[in-house]
The first five atom37 places (N, CA, C, CB, O) and aatype in JSON, in Angstrom:
{
  "aatype": [12, 11, 13, 7, 9, 10, 7, 2, 2, 5, 1, 10, 0, 17, 2, 3, 0, 19, 6, 16, 10, 14, 6, 0, 16, 13, 18, 8, 10, 13, 6, 17, 1, 3, 19, 12, 16, 1, 4, 13, 14, 8, 13, 6, 14, 19, 18, 10, 18, 0, 0, 3, 7, 0, 7, 13, 4, 7, 10, 10, 14, 10, 13, 8, 19, 5, 1, 1, 14, 13, 7, 15, 0, 10, 9, 15, 9, 14, 10, 7, 19, 18, 7, 7, 14, 9, 0, 5, 6, 0, 3, 19, 1, 16, 1, 10, 12, 3, 10, 0, 0, 6, 6, 0, 16, 1, 1, 7, 19, 7, 13, 19],
  "atom_mask": [
    [1, 1, 1, 1, 1],
    [1, 1, 1, 1, 1],
    [1, 1, 1, 1, 1],
    [1, 1, 1, 0, 1],
    [1, 1, 1, 1, 1],
    [1, 1, 1, 1, 1],
    [1, 1, 1, 0, 1],
    [1, 1, 1, 1, 1],
    [1, 1, 1, 1, 1],
    [1, 1, 1, 1, 1],
    [1, 1, 1, 1, 1],
    [1, 1, 1, 1, 1],
    [1, 1, 1, 1, 1],
    [1, 1, 1, 1, 1],
    [1, 1, 1, 1, 1],
    [1, 1, 1, 1, 1],
    [1, 1, 1, 1, 1],
    [1, 1, 1, 1, 1],
    [1, 1, 1, 1, 1],
    [1, 1, 1, 1, 1],
    [1, 1, 1, 1, 1],
    [1, 1, 1, 1, 1],
    [1, 1, 1, 1, 1],
    [1, 1, 1, 1, 1],
    [1, 1, 1, 1, 1],
    [1, 1, 1, 1, 1],
    [1, 1, 1, 1, 1],
    [1, 1, 1, 1, 1],
    [1, 1, 1, 1, 1],
    [1, 1, 1, 1, 1],
    [1, 1, 1, 1, 1],
    [1, 1, 1, 1, 1],
    [1, 1, 1, 1, 1],
    [1, 1, 1, 1, 1],
    [1, 1, 1, 1, 1],
    [1, 1, 1, 1, 1],
    [1, 1, 1, 1, 1],
    [1, 1, 1, 1, 1],
    [1, 1, 1, 1, 1],
    [1, 1, 1, 1, 1],
    [1, 1, 1, 1, 1],
    [1, 1, 1, 1, 1],
    [1, 1, 1, 1, 1],
    [1, 1, 1, 1, 1],
    [1, 1, 1, 1, 1],
    [1, 1, 1, 1, 1],
    [1, 1, 1, 1, 1],
    [1, 1, 1, 1, 1],
    [1, 1, 1, 1, 1],
    [1, 1, 1, 1, 1],
    [1, 1, 1, 1, 1],
    [1, 1, 1, 1, 1],
    [1, 1, 1, 0, 1],
    [1, 1, 1, 1, 1],
    [1, 1, 1, 0, 1],
    [1, 1, 1, 1, 1],
    [1, 1, 1, 1, 1],
    [1, 1, 1, 0, 1],
    [1, 1, 1, 1, 1],
    [1, 1, 1, 1, 1],
    [1, 1, 1, 1, 1],
    [1, 1, 1, 1, 1],
    [1, 1, 1, 1, 1],
    [1, 1, 1, 1, 1],
    [1, 1, 1, 1, 1],
    [1, 1, 1, 1, 1],
    [1, 1, 1, 1, 1],
    [1, 1, 1, 1, 1],
    [1, 1, 1, 1, 1],
    [1, 1, 1, 1, 1],
    [1, 1, 1, 0, 1],
    [1, 1, 1, 1, 1],
    [1, 1, 1, 1, 1],
    [1, 1, 1, 1, 1],
    [1, 1, 1, 1, 1],
    [1, 1, 1, 1, 1],
    [1, 1, 1, 1, 1],
    [1, 1, 1, 1, 1],
    [1, 1, 1, 1, 1],
    [1, 1, 1, 0, 1],
    [1, 1, 1, 1, 1],
    [1, 1, 1, 1, 1],
    [1, 1, 1, 0, 1],
    [1, 1, 1, 0, 1],
    [1, 1, 1, 1, 1],
    [1, 1, 1, 1, 1],
    [1, 1, 1, 1, 1],
    [1, 1, 1, 1, 1],
    [1, 1, 1, 1, 1],
    [1, 1, 1, 1, 1],
    [1, 1, 1, 1, 1],
    [1, 1, 1, 1, 1],
    [1, 1, 1, 1, 1],
    [1, 1, 1, 1, 1],
    [1, 1, 1, 1, 1],
    [1, 1, 1, 1, 1],
    [1, 1, 1, 1, 1],
    [1, 1, 1, 1, 1],
    [1, 1, 1, 1, 1],
    [1, 1, 1, 1, 1],
    [1, 1, 1, 1, 1],
    [1, 1, 1, 1, 1],
    [1, 1, 1, 1, 1],
    [1, 1, 1, 1, 1],
    [1, 1, 1, 1, 1],
    [1, 1, 1, 1, 1],
    [1, 1, 1, 1, 1],
    [1, 1, 1, 0, 1],
    [1, 1, 1, 1, 1],
    [1, 1, 1, 0, 1],
    [1, 1, 1, 1, 1],
    [1, 1, 1, 1, 1]
  ],
  "atom_positions": [
    [[64.26, 176.69, 156.48], [65.41, 176.67, 157.36], [65.15, 177.64, 158.51], [66.72, 177.03, 156.6], [64.56, 178.7, 158.3]],
    [[65.58, 177.28, 159.69], [65.39, 178.09, 160.89], [66.75, 178.59, 161.36], [64.67, 177.28, 162.01], [67.74, 177.86, 161.32]],
    [[66.8, 179.84, 161.81], [68.0, 180.43, 162.37], [67.66, 180.95, 163.76], [68.57, 181.58, 161.46], [66.55, 181.44, 163.99]],
    [[68.61, 180.85, 164.69], [68.33, 181.34, 166.04], [69.55, 181.36, 166.92], [0.0, 0.0, 0.0], [70.68, 181.16, 166.48]],
    [[69.27, 181.62, 168.2], [70.31, 181.63, 169.24], [70.14, 180.37, 170.07], [70.21, 182.92, 170.14], [69.04, 180.05, 170.52]],
    [[71.24, 179.67, 170.27], [71.24, 178.38, 170.96], [70.81, 178.51, 172.42], [72.61, 177.76, 170.89], [71.18, 179.46, 173.11]],
    [[70.02, 177.54, 172.87], [69.68, 177.42, 174.28], [70.61, 176.4, 174.95], [0.0, 0.0, 0.0], [71.23, 175.58, 174.27]],
    [[70.71, 176.47, 176.26], [71.6, 175.57, 177.0], [71.24, 174.1, 176.84], [71.59, 175.93, 178.46], [72.1, 173.24, 176.99]],
    [[69.99, 173.79, 176.54], [69.56, 172.41, 176.43], [69.9, 171.78, 175.08], [68.07, 172.32, 176.68], [69.5, 170.65, 174.8]],
    [[70.63, 172.51, 174.23], [70.95, 172.01, 172.9], [72.42, 171.63, 172.74], [70.58, 173.04, 171.87], [72.93, 171.55, 171.62]],
    [[73.09, 171.42, 173.84], [74.53, 171.1, 173.85], [74.87, 169.9, 172.97], [74.98, 170.83, 175.27], [75.79, 169.98, 172.15]],
    [[74.16, 168.81, 173.12], [74.49, 167.6, 172.36], [74.26, 167.78, 170.87], [73.66, 166.42, 172.86], [75.07, 167.33, 170.05]],
    [[73.17, 168.44, 170.51], [72.91, 168.68, 169.09], [73.98, 169.58, 168.48], [71.52, 169.32, 168.9], [74.4, 169.37, 167.34]],
    [[74.42, 170.59, 169.24], [75.49, 171.48, 168.77], [76.76, 170.67, 168.51], [75.77, 172.6, 169.81], [77.35, 170.77, 167.43]],
    [[77.17, 169.87, 169.48], [78.4, 169.08, 169.32], [78.28, 168.05, 168.2], [78.75, 168.38, 170.62], [79.26, 167.77, 167.51]],
    [[77.09, 167.48, 168.03], [76.89, 166.55, 166.91], [77.15, 167.26, 165.58], [75.46, 165.96, 166.94], [77.78, 166.71, 164.68]],
    [[76.66, 168.49, 165.47], [76.89, 169.26, 164.24], [78.36, 169.59, 164.06], [76.05, 170.54, 164.25], [78.88, 169.53, 162.94]],
    [[79.04, 169.95, 165.15], [80.47, 170.26, 165.07], [81.23, 169.05, 164.51], [81.04, 170.65, 166.47], [82.15, 169.21, 163.71]],
    [[80.84, 167.87, 164.92], [81.51, 166.65, 164.45], [81.31, 166.41, 162.96], [81.01, 165.45, 165.23], [82.12, 165.73, 162.33]],
    [[80.25, 166.94, 162.38], [79.96, 166.67, 160.97], [80.39, 167.78, 160.02], [78.5, 166.42, 160.8], [80.5, 167.55, 158.81]],
    [[80.63, 168.98, 160.53], [80.98, 170.1, 159.66], [82.49, 170.16, 159.45], [80.47, 171.43, 160.26], [83.25, 170.2, 160.42]],
    [[82.93, 170.17, 158.19], [84.35, 170.02, 157.89], [85.26, 171.14, 158.39], [84.53, 169.9, 156.43], [86.43, 170.88, 158.65]],
    [[84.76, 172.36, 158.55], [85.6, 173.47, 158.98], [85.71, 173.58, 160.49], [85.07, 174.77, 158.42], [86.43, 174.45, 160.99]],
    [[85.03, 172.74, 161.21], [84.96, 172.85, 162.67], [86.3, 172.55, 163.33], [83.9, 171.91, 163.21], [87.09, 171.74, 162.84]],
    [[86.53, 173.22, 164.45], [87.69, 172.97, 165.29], [87.2, 172.69, 166.71], [88.69, 174.18, 165.27], [86.0, 172.79, 166.98]],
    [[88.11, 172.35, 167.6], [87.67, 172.11, 168.97], [87.15, 173.39, 169.62], [88.82, 171.53, 169.81], [86.41, 173.32, 170.59]],
    [[87.53, 174.56, 169.09], [86.99, 175.82, 169.6], [85.49, 175.95, 169.35], [87.72, 176.99, 168.96], [84.81, 176.71, 170.04]],
    [[84.98, 175.21, 168.38], [83.56, 175.24, 168.09], [82.75, 174.36, 169.03], [83.32, 174.82, 166.66], [81.54, 174.52, 169.13]],
    [[83.39, 173.43, 169.72], [82.67, 172.55, 170.64], [82.03, 173.34, 171.78], [83.62, 171.48, 171.2], [82.55, 174.37, 172.21]],
    [[80.9, 172.85, 172.25], [80.19, 173.52, 173.33], [81.04, 173.63, 174.59], [78.9, 172.77, 173.64], [80.87, 174.55, 175.38]],
    [[81.95, 172.69, 174.78], [82.8, 172.72, 175.96], [83.7, 173.95, 176.0], [83.66, 171.46, 176.02], [84.08, 174.41, 177.08]],
    [[84.05, 174.5, 174.82], [84.86, 175.72, 174.81], [84.03, 176.89, 175.38], [85.35, 176.05, 173.36], [84.56, 177.78, 176.04]],
    [[82.75, 176.87, 175.11], [81.84, 177.86, 175.72], [81.91, 177.76, 177.24], [80.37, 177.65, 175.23], [81.98, 178.77, 177.93]],
    [[81.9, 176.53, 177.75], [82.0, 176.33, 179.19], [83.3, 176.9, 179.75], [81.89, 174.83, 179.53], [83.3, 177.56, 180.79]],
    [[84.4, 176.64, 179.07], [85.71, 177.15, 179.49], [85.7, 178.67, 179.53], [86.83, 176.65, 178.55], [86.11, 179.28, 180.52]],
    [[85.23, 179.28, 178.45], [85.23, 180.74, 178.36], [84.35, 181.38, 179.43], [84.77, 181.18, 176.97], [84.75, 182.37, 180.04]],
    [[83.17, 180.84, 179.65], [82.27, 181.45, 180.63], [82.75, 181.21, 182.06], [80.85, 180.91, 180.45], [82.45, 182.0, 182.96]],
    [[83.47, 180.13, 182.28], [84.02, 179.87, 183.61], [85.21, 180.8, 183.88], [84.45, 178.39, 183.74], [85.33, 181.35, 184.98]],
    [[86.07, 180.97, 182.9], [87.28, 181.78, 183.08], [87.01, 183.27, 182.9], [88.34, 181.34, 182.09], [87.69, 184.11, 183.51]],
    [[86.04, 183.61, 182.08], [85.72, 185.0, 181.78], [84.21, 185.2, 181.89], [86.23, 185.4, 180.36], [83.53, 185.31, 180.87]],
    [[83.68, 185.24, 183.11], [82.24, 185.3, 183.28], [81.59, 186.54, 182.67], [81.92, 185.24, 184.73], [80.37, 186.56, 182.48]],
    [[82.35, 187.55, 182.37], [81.8, 188.76, 181.74], [81.7, 188.62, 180.22], [82.65, 189.97, 182.09], [81.19, 189.53, 179.57]],
    [[82.18, 187.51, 179.64], [81.99, 187.22, 178.21], [80.67, 186.46, 178.07], [83.21, 186.38, 177.61], [80.56, 185.31, 178.51]],
    [[79.69, 187.09, 177.47], [78.37, 186.46, 177.34], [78.3, 185.65, 176.04], [77.25, 187.52, 177.37], [78.48, 186.21, 174.96]],
    [[78.05, 184.34, 176.12], [77.96, 183.54, 174.9], [76.68, 183.85, 174.12], [78.02, 182.05, 175.24], [75.6, 183.99, 174.69]],
    [[76.83, 183.95, 172.81], [75.72, 184.15, 171.89], [75.98, 183.19, 170.74], [75.59, 185.68, 171.4], [76.61, 183.56, 169.75]],
    [[75.5, 181.96, 170.86], [75.78, 180.92, 169.87], [74.64, 180.86, 168.86], [75.98, 179.54, 170.55], [73.51, 180.53, 169.21]],
    [[74.95, 181.19, 167.61], [73.96, 181.23, 166.54], [73.95, 179.91, 165.78], [74.24, 182.41, 165.58], [74.99, 179.25, 165.65]],
    [[72.79, 179.53, 165.29], [72.69, 178.28, 164.55], [71.74, 178.42, 163.37], [72.23, 177.15, 165.46], [70.88, 179.29, 163.33]],
    [[71.94, 177.52, 162.42], [71.0, 177.3, 161.32], [70.58, 175.84, 161.43], [71.64, 177.63, 159.9], [71.42, 174.97, 161.66]],
    [[69.3, 175.59, 161.28], [68.8, 174.22, 161.38], [67.85, 173.93, 160.24], [68.1, 173.99, 162.73], [67.04, 174.77, 159.83]],
    [[67.96, 172.71, 159.74], [67.0, 172.22, 158.75], [66.3, 171.02, 159.37], [67.7, 171.85, 157.38], [66.42, 170.79, 160.57]],
    [[65.59, 170.26, 158.6], [64.85, 169.12, 159.12], [65.72, 168.04, 159.75], [0.0, 0.0, 0.0], [65.24, 167.26, 160.57]],
    [[66.99, 168.0, 159.37], [67.9, 166.97, 159.89], [68.69, 167.43, 161.12], [68.86, 166.55, 158.81], [69.41, 166.63, 161.71]],
    [[68.56, 168.7, 161.5], [69.32, 169.21, 162.65], [70.12, 170.44, 162.28], [0.0, 0.0, 0.0], [69.85, 171.09, 161.27]],
    [[71.11, 170.75, 163.1], [71.93, 171.93, 162.85], [72.78, 171.73, 161.6], [72.83, 172.24, 164.06], [73.42, 170.69, 161.43]],
    [[72.77, 172.72, 160.73], [73.57, 172.65, 159.5], [74.52, 173.84, 159.37], [72.65, 172.57, 158.28], [75.25, 173.94, 158.38]],
    [[74.51, 174.71, 160.34], [75.42, 175.84, 160.37], [75.52, 176.37, 161.78], [0.0, 0.0, 0.0], [74.53, 176.41, 162.51]],
    [[76.73, 176.8, 162.17], [76.98, 177.26, 163.53], [77.89, 178.48, 163.51], [77.6, 176.14, 164.39], [78.78, 178.59, 162.67]],
    [[77.66, 179.39, 164.45], [78.55, 180.53, 164.64], [78.63, 180.86, 166.12], [78.05, 181.77, 163.83], [77.74, 181.51, 166.66]],
    [[79.7, 180.41, 166.78], [79.87, 180.75, 168.19], [80.37, 182.18, 168.33], [80.83, 179.76, 168.89], [81.36, 182.57, 167.7]],
    [[79.69, 182.95, 169.17], [80.08, 184.33, 169.43], [80.05, 184.59, 170.93], [79.16, 185.33, 168.7], [79.38, 183.89, 171.69]],
    [[80.8, 185.59, 171.35], [80.76, 186.07, 172.72], [80.61, 187.58, 172.68], [82.03, 185.65, 173.52], [81.3, 188.26, 171.93]],
    [[79.7, 188.1, 173.5], [79.56, 189.54, 173.65], [80.59, 189.97, 174.68], [78.08, 189.96, 174.08], [80.5, 189.63, 175.86]],
    [[81.58, 190.73, 174.21], [82.69, 191.17, 175.05], [82.59, 192.68, 175.2], [84.07, 190.76, 174.44], [82.54, 193.41, 174.21]],
    [[82.56, 193.14, 176.43], [82.5, 194.57, 176.71], [83.79, 194.97, 177.42], [81.25, 194.94, 177.57], [84.07, 194.52, 178.53]],
    [[84.57, 195.83, 176.75], [85.87, 196.23, 177.29], [86.01, 197.74, 177.21], [87.03, 195.54, 176.51], [85.84, 198.34, 176.15]],
    [[86.32, 198.34, 178.31], [86.61, 199.77, 178.31], [88.07, 199.97, 177.96], [86.28, 200.42, 179.68], [88.87, 199.15, 178.42]],
    [[88.48, 200.91, 177.24], [87.72, 202.0, 176.62], [87.27, 201.66, 175.21], [88.55, 203.26, 176.6], [86.83, 202.55, 174.49]],
    [[87.36, 200.41, 174.8], [87.14, 200.03, 173.41], [85.68, 199.81, 173.05], [87.91, 198.81, 173.11], [85.36, 199.67, 171.86]],
    [[84.8, 199.77, 174.0], [83.39, 199.5, 173.71], [83.09, 198.02, 173.76], [0.0, 0.0, 0.0], [83.75, 197.26, 174.48]],
    [[82.1, 197.62, 172.99], [81.71, 196.22, 173.02], [81.73, 195.65, 171.62], [80.33, 196.05, 173.66], [81.64, 196.36, 170.62]],
    [[81.85, 194.31, 171.57], [81.92, 193.61, 170.29], [81.35, 192.21, 170.45], [83.39, 193.54, 169.77], [81.29, 191.67, 171.55]],
    [[80.93, 191.64, 169.34], [80.62, 190.22, 169.27], [81.83, 189.57, 168.62], [79.28, 189.93, 168.47], [82.17, 189.86, 167.48]],
    [[82.47, 188.68, 169.36], [83.72, 188.06, 168.9], [83.54, 186.55, 168.87], [84.91, 188.46, 169.8], [83.07, 185.96, 169.84]],
    [[83.92, 185.94, 167.77], [83.9, 184.49, 167.7], [85.2, 183.98, 168.31], [83.73, 183.99, 166.23], [86.29, 184.25, 167.8]],
    [[85.08, 183.25, 169.38], [86.19, 182.6, 170.06], [87.25, 183.62, 170.52], [86.83, 181.57, 169.13], [88.37, 183.62, 170.0]],
    [[86.91, 184.47, 171.49], [87.94, 185.36, 172.05], [89.09, 184.53, 172.59], [87.34, 186.27, 173.17], [88.87, 183.47, 173.18]],
    [[90.27, 184.98, 172.4], [91.5, 184.32, 172.87], [91.76, 183.01, 172.13], [91.4, 184.06, 174.36], [92.63, 182.24, 172.54]],
    [[91.05, 182.75, 171.07], [91.27, 181.57, 170.24], [91.55, 182.01, 168.81], [0.0, 0.0, 0.0], [91.39, 183.18, 168.48]],
    [[91.96, 181.08, 167.99], [92.36, 181.45, 166.63], [91.53, 180.79, 165.54], [93.79, 181.12, 166.42], [91.67, 181.16, 164.37]],
    [[90.69, 179.84, 165.86], [89.98, 179.09, 164.83], [88.48, 179.12, 165.08], [90.47, 177.65, 164.76], [87.88, 178.08, 165.37]],
    [[87.87, 180.29, 164.98], [86.44, 180.43, 165.16], [85.77, 180.74, 163.85], [0.0, 0.0, 0.0], [86.26, 180.38, 162.78]],
    [[84.66, 181.42, 163.95], [83.93, 181.84, 162.76], [82.81, 180.9, 162.42], [0.0, 0.0, 0.0], [82.62, 179.86, 163.05]],
    [[82.05, 181.27, 161.38], [80.9, 180.46, 160.98], [81.35, 179.18, 160.29], [79.98, 181.25, 160.07], [82.33, 179.17, 159.55]],
    [[80.61, 178.12, 160.54], [80.85, 176.85, 159.85], [79.52, 176.34, 159.33], [81.54, 175.8, 160.8], [78.51, 176.38, 160.03]],
    [[79.53, 175.85, 158.11], [78.32, 175.31, 157.48], [78.72, 174.57, 156.23], [77.3, 176.45, 157.16], [79.79, 174.81, 155.66]],
    [[77.85, 173.67, 155.8], [78.09, 172.95, 154.55], [77.94, 173.87, 153.35], [77.14, 171.76, 154.43], [78.62, 173.68, 152.34]],
    [[77.05, 174.86, 153.44], [76.72, 175.7, 152.3], [77.1, 177.15, 152.58], [75.23, 175.6, 151.97], [76.91, 177.66, 153.68]],
    [[77.65, 177.82, 151.56], [78.11, 179.2, 151.68], [76.97, 180.14, 152.05], [78.76, 179.66, 150.38], [77.17, 181.08, 152.82]],
    [[75.77, 179.91, 151.5], [74.67, 180.82, 151.81], [74.24, 180.73, 153.27], [73.48, 180.52, 150.91], [73.73, 181.7, 153.83]],
    [[74.44, 179.57, 153.89], [74.13, 179.43, 155.31], [75.15, 180.2, 156.14], [74.11, 177.93, 155.73], [74.79, 180.88, 157.1]],
    [[76.44, 180.11, 155.78], [77.47, 180.91, 156.46], [77.16, 182.4, 156.34], [78.87, 180.6, 155.87], [77.28, 183.15, 157.31]],
    [[76.78, 182.82, 155.15], [76.45, 184.24, 154.93], [75.27, 184.66, 155.78], [76.14, 184.49, 153.45], [75.29, 185.74, 156.38]],
    [[74.24, 183.84, 155.85], [73.06, 184.18, 156.66], [73.4, 184.23, 158.14], [71.92, 183.17, 156.42], [72.86, 185.05, 158.87]],
    [[74.3, 183.34, 158.61], [74.74, 183.4, 160.0], [75.47, 184.71, 160.29], [75.66, 182.2, 160.32], [75.29, 185.3, 161.36]],
    [[76.29, 185.17, 159.36], [76.97, 186.45, 159.53], [75.96, 187.6, 159.52], [78.03, 186.66, 158.43], [76.11, 188.56, 160.28]],
    [[74.94, 187.51, 158.68], [73.89, 188.53, 158.68], [73.16, 188.54, 160.03], [72.88, 188.27, 157.53], [72.86, 189.61, 160.57]],
    [[72.89, 187.36, 160.55], [72.23, 187.25, 161.85], [73.13, 187.85, 162.95], [71.9, 185.78, 162.17], [72.63, 188.5, 163.87]],
    [[74.43, 187.63, 162.85], [75.37, 188.22, 163.81], [75.32, 189.75, 163.74], [76.82, 187.71, 163.55], [75.34, 190.42, 164.77]],
    [[75.25, 190.3, 162.53], [75.16, 191.75, 162.37], [73.84, 192.27, 162.96], [75.26, 192.14, 160.87], [73.83, 193.33, 163.59]],
    [[72.76, 191.55, 162.77], [71.47, 191.94, 163.35], [71.54, 191.92, 164.87], [70.36, 191.0, 162.86], [71.02, 192.82, 165.53]],
    [[72.17, 190.9, 165.42], [72.32, 190.79, 166.88], [73.2, 191.92, 167.4], [72.93, 189.42, 167.26], [72.93, 192.46, 168.48]],
    [[74.24, 192.28, 166.66], [75.11, 193.39, 167.06], [74.31, 194.7, 167.11], [76.29, 193.53, 166.08], [74.48, 195.49, 168.04]],
    [[73.47, 194.92, 166.13], [72.63, 196.12, 166.11], [71.68, 196.12, 167.29], [71.84, 196.22, 164.78], [71.51, 197.14, 167.97]],
    [[71.06, 194.98, 167.54], [70.12, 194.86, 168.66], [70.79, 195.17, 170.0], [69.52, 193.46, 168.69], [70.17, 195.76, 170.89]],
    [[72.04, 194.77, 170.14], [72.79, 194.97, 171.39], [73.52, 196.3, 171.43], [73.79, 193.84, 171.58], [74.07, 196.67, 172.47]],
    [[73.55, 197.03, 170.34], [74.3, 198.28, 170.3], [75.8, 198.06, 170.3], [0.0, 0.0, 0.0], [76.56, 198.87, 170.82]],
    [[76.22, 196.94, 169.71], [77.62, 196.55, 169.69], [78.34, 197.29, 168.56], [77.76, 195.01, 169.51], [77.77, 197.49, 167.49]],
    [[79.6, 197.69, 168.81], [80.36, 198.44, 167.85], [80.81, 197.66, 166.63], [0.0, 0.0, 0.0], [80.88, 198.21, 165.53]],
    [[81.12, 196.39, 166.81], [81.58, 195.59, 165.66], [81.46, 194.1, 165.96], [83.04, 195.94, 165.29], [81.36, 193.68, 167.11]],
    [[81.48, 193.32, 164.87], [81.44, 191.86, 164.95], [82.77, 191.37, 164.44], [80.24, 191.24, 164.13], [83.01, 190.16, 164.39]]
  ]
}
């Protein structure tokens, strides 16, 4: 299984996975990323994925939000209520959260 950060050229594959994962909401769709980056250009998208031979099998949309005086954070779906990791298997969700923690450390982020 491969884990990584989504590239812009993977929009269709991301949305295909959103359509198949039972916990997904419209906030998980790639178009919500477009809305957030257009309205809040200082929110940097960091979309994490898990992929197997059949395609994406786990997703975690995050945004790097830097706010004074509170510091910075990786937040799934800022200003939304239905974010977080989605996957068919619990261990994939757990690994996505571990990857988010690793990314937070790499960025010097205060919390996820």
